[in-house]
């Protein structure tokens, strides 16, 4: 296999355990909900605020676009799909506090 930048760009995809296919009406994540500096949930483009678990479940059902599902120490979370645009990466989104 030839090693070039395209194969390197696919590395983050390999780390994802699932890449759901979004529905036509899938929402976007517009902000991260943080508690004590850690991501606790996601704010969607329709205004809903979901916990991490609810976000993962909705993404699996095709309700959130542009994300894959990854696991860290047994906890599932959403991760941006690499598309060459840094501006829409989850880590670059604004953070809000849970009310």
Coordinates of N, CA, C and O in Angstrom, one line a residue:
X1 N 0.8 -1.2 0.0 CA 0.0 0.0 0.0 C 0.9 1.2 0.0 O 1.8 1.3 0.8
X2 N 0.5 2.2 -0.8 CA 1.3 3.4 -0.9 C 1.0 4.3 0.2 O -0.2 4.5 0.6
X3 N 2.0 4.9 0.9 CA 1.8 5.8 2.0 C 1.9 7.2 1.5 O 2.9 7.6 1.0
X4 N 0.8 7.9 1.5 CA 0.7 9.3 1.1 C -0.2 10.0 2.1 O -0.6 9.4 3.1
X5 N -0.4 11.3 1.9 CA -1.2 12.1 2.8 C -2.7 11.5 2.9 O -3.3 11.6 3.9
X6 N -3.2 11.0 1.8 CA -4.5 10.4 1.9 C -4.6 9.3 2.9 O -5.6 9.1 3.6
X7 N -3.6 8.4 2.9 CA -3.7 7.3 3.9 C -3.5 7.8 5.3 O -4.1 7.3 6.2
X8 N -2.7 8.9 5.5 CA -2.6 9.5 6.8 C -3.9 10.1 7.2 O -4.2 10.1 8.4
X9 N -4.6 10.7 6.3 CA -5.8 11.4 6.7 C -6.9 10.4 7.1 O -7.8 10.7 7.8
X10 N -6.8 9.1 6.7 CA -7.7 8.1 7.1 C -7.5 7.6 8.5 O -8.3 6.9 9.1
X11 N -6.4 7.9 9.1 CA -6.1 7.4 10.5 C -7.2 7.7 11.5 O -7.6 6.8 12.3
X12 N -7.7 9.0 11.6 CA -8.7 9.2 12.6 C -10.0 8.4 12.3 O -10.6 8.0 13.3
X13 N -10.3 8.1 11.1 CA -11.4 7.2 10.8 C -11.3 5.8 11.4 O -12.2 5.3 11.9
X14 N -10.1 5.3 11.3 CA -9.8 4.0 11.9 C -10.1 3.9 13.4 O -10.5 2.9 13.9
X15 N -9.9 5.0 14.1 CA -10.1 5.1 15.5 C -11.6 5.0 15.9 O -11.9 4.8 17.0
X16 N -12.5 5.3 14.9 CA -13.9 5.3 15.2 C -14.4 3.9 15.2 O -14.1 3.1 14.3
X17 N -15.3 3.5 16.2 CA -15.8 2.2 16.2 C -17.1 2.1 15.3 O -17.5 1.0 14.9
X18 N -17.7 3.3 15.0 CA -19.0 3.3 14.2 C -19.1 4.6 13.5 O -18.8 5.6 14.1
X19 N -19.5 4.6 12.3 CA -19.7 5.8 11.5 C -21.2 5.7 11.0 O -21.4 5.2 9.9
X20 N -22.1 6.2 11.8 CA -23.5 6.1 11.3 C -23.8 7.0 10.1 O -23.2 8.0 9.9
X21 N -24.8 6.6 9.3 CA -25.2 7.3 8.1 C -26.3 8.3 8.6 O -27.3 7.8 9.1
X22 N -26.1 9.6 8.4 CA -27.1 10.6 8.9 C -28.3 10.5 8.0 O -28.3 10.3 6.8
X23 N -29.5 10.8 8.7 CA -30.8 10.9 8.0 C -30.8 12.3 7.3 O -29.9 13.1 7.6
X24 N -31.7 12.5 6.4 CA -31.8 13.7 5.6 C -32.1 14.9 6.6 O -31.6 16.0 6.3
X25 N -32.7 14.7 7.7 CA -33.1 15.7 8.6 C -32.1 15.7 9.9 O -32.5 16.3 10.9
X26 N -31.0 15.1 9.7 CA -30.0 15.0 10.9 C -29.6 16.4 11.3 O -29.4 17.3 10.5
X27 N -29.4 16.6 12.6 CA -29.0 17.8 13.2 C -27.5 17.9 13.2 O -26.8 16.9 13.1
X28 N -27.0 19.1 13.5 CA -25.5 19.3 13.7 C -25.3 19.7 15.1 O -26.2 20.2 15.8
X29 N -24.1 19.3 15.6 CA -23.7 19.7 17.0 C -23.2 21.2 16.8 O -22.3 21.4 16.0
X30 N -23.7 22.1 17.6 CA -23.3 23.5 17.5 C -22.5 24.0 18.8 O -21.9 25.0 18.7
X31 N -22.6 23.2 19.9 CA -21.8 23.5 21.1 C -21.6 22.3 21.9 O -22.4 21.3 21.8
X32 N -20.6 22.3 22.7 CA -20.3 21.2 23.7 C -20.8 21.6 25.0 O -20.6 22.8 25.5
X33 N -21.5 20.8 25.8 CA -21.9 21.0 27.1 C -20.8 20.5 28.0 O -20.4 19.3 27.9
X34 N -20.2 21.4 28.8 CA -19.1 21.0 29.7 C -19.4 21.1 31.1 O -20.1 22.1 31.5
X35 N -18.9 20.2 31.9 CA -19.0 20.2 33.4 C -17.6 20.0 33.9 O -17.0 18.9 33.6
X36 N -17.1 20.9 34.7 CA -15.8 20.8 35.3 C -14.7 20.5 34.2 O -13.8 19.8 34.3
X37 N -14.9 21.2 33.0 CA -13.9 21.1 31.9 C -14.0 19.9 31.1 O -13.3 19.7 30.1
X38 N -15.0 19.0 31.4 CA -15.1 17.7 30.6 C -16.4 17.8 29.8 O -17.4 18.3 30.3
X39 N -16.4 17.2 28.6 CA -17.6 17.2 27.8 C -18.7 16.3 28.5 O -18.4 15.1 28.8
X40 N -19.8 16.9 28.7 CA -20.9 16.1 29.4 C -22.1 15.9 28.4 O -23.0 15.1 28.7
X41 N -22.1 16.7 27.3 CA -23.2 16.6 26.4 C -23.0 17.4 25.2 O -21.9 18.0 25.0
X42 N -24.1 17.6 24.4 CA -24.0 18.3 23.1 C -25.2 19.1 22.9 O -26.3 18.7 23.2
X43 N -25.0 20.3 22.3 CA -26.2 21.2 21.9 C -26.3 21.0 20.4 O -25.4 21.2 19.7
X44 N -27.6 20.7 20.0 CA -27.8 20.5 18.6 C -28.4 21.8 17.9 O -28.8 22.7 18.6
X45 N -28.3 21.8 16.6 CA -28.8 22.9 15.8 C -30.2 23.2 16.0 O -30.7 24.3 15.7
X46 N -31.0 22.3 16.5 CA -32.5 22.6 16.8 C -32.7 23.1 18.2 O -33.8 23.3 18.6
X47 N -31.6 23.3 18.9 CA -31.7 23.8 20.3 C -31.7 22.8 21.4 O -31.5 23.1 22.6
X48 N -31.9 21.5 21.1 CA -31.9 20.5 22.1 C -30.5 20.3 22.7 O -29.5 20.4 22.0
X49 N -30.5 20.0 24.0 CA -29.3 19.7 24.7 C -29.4 18.2 25.1 O -30.3 17.8 25.8
X50 N -28.4 17.4 24.7 CA -28.4 16.0 25.0 C -27.1 15.6 25.9 O -26.1 16.3 25.7
X51 N -27.3 14.6 26.7 CA -26.1 14.1 27.4 C -25.2 13.3 26.4 O -25.7 13.1 25.2
X52 N -24.0 13.0 26.8 CA -23.2 12.2 25.9 C -23.8 10.9 25.4 O -23.8 10.6 24.3
X53 N -24.5 10.2 26.4 CA -25.1 9.0 26.0 C -26.3 9.2 25.1 O -26.5 8.4 24.1
X54 N -27.1 10.2 25.3 CA -28.2 10.5 24.4 C -27.7 10.9 23.0 O -28.2 10.5 22.0
X55 N -26.6 11.6 23.0 CA -26.0 12.0 21.7 C -25.5 10.8 20.9 O -25.7 10.7 19.7
X56 N -24.8 9.9 21.6 CA -24.4 8.7 20.9 C -25.5 7.9 20.4 O -25.5 7.4 19.2
X57 N -26.6 7.8 21.2 CA -27.8 7.0 20.7 C -28.4 7.7 19.5 O -28.8 7.0 18.5
X58 N -28.6 9.0 19.5 CA -29.2 9.7 18.4 C -28.3 9.6 17.2 O -28.8 9.4 16.1
X59 N -27.0 9.7 17.3 CA -26.1 9.6 16.2 C -26.2 8.2 15.6 O -26.3 8.0 14.3
X60 N -26.3 7.1 16.4 CA -26.5 5.8 15.9 C -27.8 5.6 15.1 O -27.8 4.8 14.1
X61 N -28.8 6.4 15.4 CA -30.1 6.4 14.7 C -30.0 7.3 13.5 O -31.0 7.4 12.8
X62 N -28.9 7.9 13.2 CA -28.8 8.8 12.0 C -29.3 10.2 12.3 O -29.4 11.0 11.3
X63 N -29.5 10.6 13.6 CA -30.0 11.9 13.9 C -29.0 13.0 14.0 O -29.4 14.2 14.2
X64 N -27.7 12.7 13.9 CA -26.6 13.7 14.0 C -25.7 13.5 12.8 O -25.2 12.4 12.6
X65 N -25.4 14.6 12.1 CA -24.5 14.5 11.0 C -23.0 14.9 11.3 O -22.8 15.7 12.3
X66 N -22.1 14.4 10.6 CA -20.7 14.8 10.7 C -19.9 14.2 11.9 O -18.9 14.7 12.2
X67 N -20.5 13.1 12.5 CA -19.8 12.5 13.6 C -19.7 11.0 13.5 O -20.5 10.4 12.8
X68 N -18.7 10.5 14.2 CA -18.6 9.0 14.4 C -18.6 8.7 15.8 O -18.6 9.7 16.7
X69 N -18.6 7.5 16.2 CA -18.6 7.1 17.6 C -17.3 6.4 17.9 O -16.9 5.5 17.2
X70 N -16.7 6.9 19.0 CA -15.4 6.4 19.5 C -15.6 5.9 20.9 O -16.6 6.3 21.6
X71 N -14.6 5.2 21.4 CA -14.7 4.7 22.8 C -13.3 5.0 23.5 O -12.3 4.8 22.9
X72 N -13.4 5.5 24.7 CA -12.3 5.8 25.5 C -12.5 5.2 26.9 O -13.4 5.6 27.6
X73 N -11.7 4.2 27.3 CA -11.9 3.5 28.6 C -13.3 3.0 28.8 O -13.9 3.2 29.9
X74 N -13.9 2.5 27.8 CA -15.2 1.9 27.9 C -16.4 2.9 27.8 O -17.5 2.5 27.8
X75 N -16.1 4.2 27.6 CA -17.1 5.2 27.5 C -17.2 5.7 26.0 O -16.2 6.1 25.5
X76 N -18.4 5.6 25.5 CA -18.6 6.0 24.1 C -18.8 7.5 24.1 O -19.4 8.1 25.0
X77 N -18.4 8.1 23.0 CA -18.5 9.6 22.8 C -18.5 9.9 21.3 O -18.1 9.0 20.5
X78 N -18.9 11.1 20.9 CA -18.9 11.5 19.5 C -17.6 12.2 19.2 O -17.1 12.9 20.0
X79 N -17.2 12.0 17.9 CA -16.0 12.5 17.4 C -16.3 13.0 16.0 O -17.0 12.4 15.3
X80 N -15.7 14.2 15.7 CA -15.9 14.8 14.3 C -15.3 13.8 13.3 O -14.3 13.3 13.5
X81 N -16.0 13.7 12.2 CA -15.5 13.0 11.0 C -14.5 14.0 10.3 O -14.8 15.1 10.1
X82 N -13.3 13.5 10.0 CA -12.3 14.4 9.4 C -12.8 14.7 8.0 O -13.1 13.8 7.2
X83 N -12.9 16.0 7.7 CA -13.3 16.5 6.4 C -12.4 17.6 5.9 O -12.7 18.2 4.9
X84 N -11.3 17.8 6.5 CA -10.4 18.9 6.1 C -10.7 20.2 6.5 O -10.0 21.2 6.3
X85 N -11.9 20.4 7.2 CA -12.3 21.7 7.8 C -12.2 21.7 9.3 O -13.0 21.1 10.0
X86 N -11.2 22.4 9.8 CA -11.0 22.5 11.2 C -12.1 23.2 12.0 O -12.4 22.9 13.1
X87 N -12.8 24.1 11.3 CA -13.8 24.9 12.0 C -15.0 24.1 12.5 O -15.6 24.6 13.5
X88 N -15.3 23.0 11.9 CA -16.5 22.2 12.4 C -16.1 21.1 13.3 O -16.9 20.3 13.6
X89 N -14.8 21.0 13.7 CA -14.4 20.0 14.6 C -15.0 20.2 16.0 O -15.1 21.4 16.4
X90 N -15.5 19.2 16.6 CA -16.1 19.4 17.9 C -15.3 20.2 18.9 O -15.8 21.0 19.6
X91 N -14.0 19.9 18.9 CA -13.1 20.6 19.8 C -13.0 22.1 19.6 O -12.6 22.9 20.4
X92 N -13.4 22.6 18.4 CA -13.4 24.0 18.1 C -14.7 24.7 18.3 O -14.9 25.9 18.0
X93 N -15.8 24.0 18.7 CA -17.1 24.5 18.9 C -17.1 25.3 20.3 O -16.3 24.9 21.2
X94 N -18.0 26.2 20.4 CA -18.2 26.9 21.7 C -18.6 25.9 22.8 O -19.2 24.9 22.5
X95 N -18.3 26.2 24.0 CA -18.7 25.4 25.2 C -19.8 26.1 26.0 O -19.7 27.4 26.1
X96 N -20.8 25.4 26.5 CA -21.8 25.9 27.3 C -21.9 25.1 28.6 O -21.4 24.0 28.6
X97 N -22.5 25.7 29.6 CA -22.6 24.9 30.9 C -24.0 24.4 30.9 O -25.0 25.0 30.4
X98 N -24.2 23.2 31.6 CA -25.5 22.6 31.7 C -26.3 23.5 32.7 O -25.8 23.9 33.7
X99 N -27.6 23.7 32.3 CA -28.4 24.6 33.2 C -29.1 23.8 34.2 O -29.4 22.6 34.1

